[in-house]
GROMACS .gro file of C-alpha atoms in nm:
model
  172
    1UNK     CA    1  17.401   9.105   8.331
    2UNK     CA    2  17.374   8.801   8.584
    3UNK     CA    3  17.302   8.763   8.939
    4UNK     CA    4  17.661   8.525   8.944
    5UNK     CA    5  17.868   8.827   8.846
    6UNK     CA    6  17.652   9.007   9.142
    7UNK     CA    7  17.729   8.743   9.386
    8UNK     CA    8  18.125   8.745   9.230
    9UNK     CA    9  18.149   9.109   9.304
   10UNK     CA   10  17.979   9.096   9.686
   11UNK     CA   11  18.238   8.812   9.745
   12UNK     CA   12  18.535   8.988   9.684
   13UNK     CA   13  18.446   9.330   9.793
   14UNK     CA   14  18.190   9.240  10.105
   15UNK     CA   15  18.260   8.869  10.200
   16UNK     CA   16  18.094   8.880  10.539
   17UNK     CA   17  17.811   9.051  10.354
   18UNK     CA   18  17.821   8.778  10.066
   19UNK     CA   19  17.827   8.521  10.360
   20UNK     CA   20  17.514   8.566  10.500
   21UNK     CA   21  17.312   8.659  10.162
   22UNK     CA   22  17.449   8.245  10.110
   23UNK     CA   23  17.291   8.145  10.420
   24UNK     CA   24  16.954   8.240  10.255
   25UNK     CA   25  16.689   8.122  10.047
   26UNK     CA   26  16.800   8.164   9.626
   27UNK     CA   27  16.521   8.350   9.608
   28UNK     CA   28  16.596   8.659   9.878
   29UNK     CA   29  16.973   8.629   9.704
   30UNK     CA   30  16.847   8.766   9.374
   31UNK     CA   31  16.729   9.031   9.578
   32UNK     CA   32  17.011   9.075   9.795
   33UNK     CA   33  17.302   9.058   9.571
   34UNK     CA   34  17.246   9.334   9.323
   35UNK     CA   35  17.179   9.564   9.586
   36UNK     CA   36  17.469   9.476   9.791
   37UNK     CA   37  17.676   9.511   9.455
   38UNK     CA   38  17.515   9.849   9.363
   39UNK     CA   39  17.653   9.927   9.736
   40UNK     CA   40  18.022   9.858   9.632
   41UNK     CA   41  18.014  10.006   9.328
   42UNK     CA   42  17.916  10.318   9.435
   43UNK     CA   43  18.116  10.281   9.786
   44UNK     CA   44  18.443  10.228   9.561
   45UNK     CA   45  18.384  10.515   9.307
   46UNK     CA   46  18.561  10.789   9.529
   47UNK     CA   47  18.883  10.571   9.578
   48UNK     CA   48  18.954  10.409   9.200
   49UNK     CA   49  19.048  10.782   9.112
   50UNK     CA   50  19.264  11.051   9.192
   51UNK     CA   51  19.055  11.296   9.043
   52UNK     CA   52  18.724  11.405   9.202
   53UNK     CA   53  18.584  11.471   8.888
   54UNK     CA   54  18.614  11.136   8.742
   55UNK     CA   55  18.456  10.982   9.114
   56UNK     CA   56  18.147  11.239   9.038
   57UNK     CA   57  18.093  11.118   8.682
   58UNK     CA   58  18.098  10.752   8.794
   59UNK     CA   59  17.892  10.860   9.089
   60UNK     CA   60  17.663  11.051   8.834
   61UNK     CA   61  17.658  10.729   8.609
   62UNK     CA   62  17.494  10.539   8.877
   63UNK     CA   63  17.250  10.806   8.942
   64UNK     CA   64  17.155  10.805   8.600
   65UNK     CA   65  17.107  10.409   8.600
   66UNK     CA   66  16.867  10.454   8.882
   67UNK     CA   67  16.701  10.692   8.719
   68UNK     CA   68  16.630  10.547   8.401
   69UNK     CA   69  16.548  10.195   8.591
   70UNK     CA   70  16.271  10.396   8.758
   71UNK     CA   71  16.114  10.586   8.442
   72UNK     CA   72  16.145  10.222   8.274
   73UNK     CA   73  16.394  10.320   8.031
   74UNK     CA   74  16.604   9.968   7.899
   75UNK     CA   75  16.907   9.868   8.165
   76UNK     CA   76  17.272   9.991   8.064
   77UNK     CA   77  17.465   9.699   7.959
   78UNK     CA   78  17.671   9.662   8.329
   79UNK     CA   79  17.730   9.363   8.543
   80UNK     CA   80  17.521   9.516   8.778
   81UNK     CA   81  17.342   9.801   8.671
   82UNK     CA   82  17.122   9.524   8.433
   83UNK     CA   83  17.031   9.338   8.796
   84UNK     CA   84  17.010   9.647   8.954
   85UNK     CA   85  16.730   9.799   8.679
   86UNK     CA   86  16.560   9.454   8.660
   87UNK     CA   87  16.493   9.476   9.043
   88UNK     CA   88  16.427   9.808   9.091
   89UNK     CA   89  16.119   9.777   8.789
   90UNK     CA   90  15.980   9.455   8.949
   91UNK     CA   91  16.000   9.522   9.307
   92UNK     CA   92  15.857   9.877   9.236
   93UNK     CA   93  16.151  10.003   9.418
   94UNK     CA   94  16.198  10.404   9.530
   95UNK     CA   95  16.490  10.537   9.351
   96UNK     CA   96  16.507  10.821   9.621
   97UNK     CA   97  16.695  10.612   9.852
   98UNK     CA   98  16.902  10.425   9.664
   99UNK     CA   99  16.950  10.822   9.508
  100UNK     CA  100  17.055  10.928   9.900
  101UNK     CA  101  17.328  10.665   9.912
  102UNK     CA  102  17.450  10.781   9.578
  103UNK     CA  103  17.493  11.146   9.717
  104UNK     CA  104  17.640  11.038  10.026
  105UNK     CA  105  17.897  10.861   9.894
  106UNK     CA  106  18.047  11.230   9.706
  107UNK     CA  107  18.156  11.303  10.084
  108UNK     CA  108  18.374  11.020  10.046
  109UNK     CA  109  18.542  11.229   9.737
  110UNK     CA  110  18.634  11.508   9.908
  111UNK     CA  111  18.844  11.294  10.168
  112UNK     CA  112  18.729  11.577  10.410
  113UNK     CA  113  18.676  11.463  10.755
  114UNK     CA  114  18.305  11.466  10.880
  115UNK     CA  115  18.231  11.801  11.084
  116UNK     CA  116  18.025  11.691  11.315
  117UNK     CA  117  17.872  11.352  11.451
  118UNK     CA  118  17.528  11.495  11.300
  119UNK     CA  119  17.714  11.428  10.966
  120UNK     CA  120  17.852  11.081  11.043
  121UNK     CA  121  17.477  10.972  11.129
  122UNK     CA  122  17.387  11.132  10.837
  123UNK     CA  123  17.629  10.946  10.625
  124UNK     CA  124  17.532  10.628  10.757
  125UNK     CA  125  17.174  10.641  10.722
  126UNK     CA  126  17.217  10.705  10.373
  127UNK     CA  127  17.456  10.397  10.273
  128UNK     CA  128  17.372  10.136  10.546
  129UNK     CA  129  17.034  10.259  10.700
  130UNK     CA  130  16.911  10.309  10.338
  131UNK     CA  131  17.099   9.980  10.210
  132UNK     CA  132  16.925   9.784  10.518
  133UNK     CA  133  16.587   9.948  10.417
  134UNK     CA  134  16.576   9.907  10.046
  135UNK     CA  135  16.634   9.514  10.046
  136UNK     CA  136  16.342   9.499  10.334
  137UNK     CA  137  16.165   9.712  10.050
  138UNK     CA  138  16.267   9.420   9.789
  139UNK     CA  139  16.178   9.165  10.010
  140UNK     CA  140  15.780   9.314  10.057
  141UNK     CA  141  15.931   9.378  10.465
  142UNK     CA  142  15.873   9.774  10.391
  143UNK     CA  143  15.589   9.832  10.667
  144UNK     CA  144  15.783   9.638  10.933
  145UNK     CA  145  15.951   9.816  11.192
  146UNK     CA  146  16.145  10.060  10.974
  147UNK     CA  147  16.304  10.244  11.300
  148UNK     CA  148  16.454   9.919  11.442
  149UNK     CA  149  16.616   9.789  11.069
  150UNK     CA  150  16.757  10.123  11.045
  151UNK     CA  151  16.920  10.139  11.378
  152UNK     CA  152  17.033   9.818  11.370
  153UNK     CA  153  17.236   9.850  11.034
  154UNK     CA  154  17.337  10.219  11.133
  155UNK     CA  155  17.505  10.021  11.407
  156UNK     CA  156  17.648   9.784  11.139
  157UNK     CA  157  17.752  10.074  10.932
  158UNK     CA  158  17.983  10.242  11.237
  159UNK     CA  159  18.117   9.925  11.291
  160UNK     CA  160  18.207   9.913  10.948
  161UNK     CA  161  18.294  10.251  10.912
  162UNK     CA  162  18.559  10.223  11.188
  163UNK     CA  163  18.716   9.910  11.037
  164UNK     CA  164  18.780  10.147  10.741
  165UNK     CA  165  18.914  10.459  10.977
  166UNK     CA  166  19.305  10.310  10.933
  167UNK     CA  167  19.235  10.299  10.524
  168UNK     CA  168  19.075  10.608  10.489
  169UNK     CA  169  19.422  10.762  10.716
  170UNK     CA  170  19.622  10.592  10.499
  171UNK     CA  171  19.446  10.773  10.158
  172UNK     CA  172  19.480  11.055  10.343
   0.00000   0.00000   0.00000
């Protein structure tokens, strides 16, 4: 349960991510790199299975570590869901968004594509707007211009999310 195996994870799965969280302060990275590795875990758990209902229970399983890091119930012995609990208890975090992300990320099980662009904005706010908003949140930043961080990492997040358009084609 260490902020290295945080940081190991953001640098493999999210390396321009892991980049800039280098470029600050040590202090802002043991902020930034459990949440960004929360954010892969749960961005991965639809694609290291075939079967949907294995993605939900891993999906579930991070729920439930939210959940429990909120009620102050001990951390699950994880890599990142010890981090993850540890932050969420001392930064007085609100599991509802990081709870939003979660259940945006089951669209990503169903491999379905989105049905309108009212979805895909949807989508987005939860994982990057809410990803964006939760380390301002961390970082005491939660009464500063919410609107503009979340438009500027929904703008991230399409960026991102049509990098990942040839991948998802290719999962089918």
């Amino acid at each position: 349960m260490s902020l290295a195996a945080c940081a190991a994870l953001v640098e493999r799965g999210d390396p321009d991510r892991f980049l800039a969280t280098m470029a600050a302060p040590p202090a802002v990275r043991e902020v930034l790199f459990p949440l960004y590795a929360f954010n892969l875990e749960i961005a991965r758990a639809p694609f290291v299975t075939e079967e949907p209902m294995i993605a939900e229970m891993r999906l579930q399983w991070w729920r439930d570590v939210v959940d429990e890091a909120v009620a102050g119930a001990p951390a699950r012995a994880h890599e990142v869901a010890g981090p993850l609990a540890a932050l969420i208890r001392t930064k007085d975090l609100p599991g509802d968004v990081l709870d939003r992300a979660i259940e945006a990320r089951r669209w990503d099980i169903g491999r379905a594509a989105f049905v309108d662009e009212a979805a895909l904005r949807a989508h987005l706010q939860a994982t990057s707007g809410g990803l964006a908003w939760i380390a301002c949140h961390a970082r005491g930043l939660e009464g500063r211009h919410e609107a503009a961080v979340r438009q500027a990492a929904f703008a991230g997040g399409l960026a991102n999310w049509f990098l990942a358009v040839p991948g998802y084609e290719a999962r089918g």
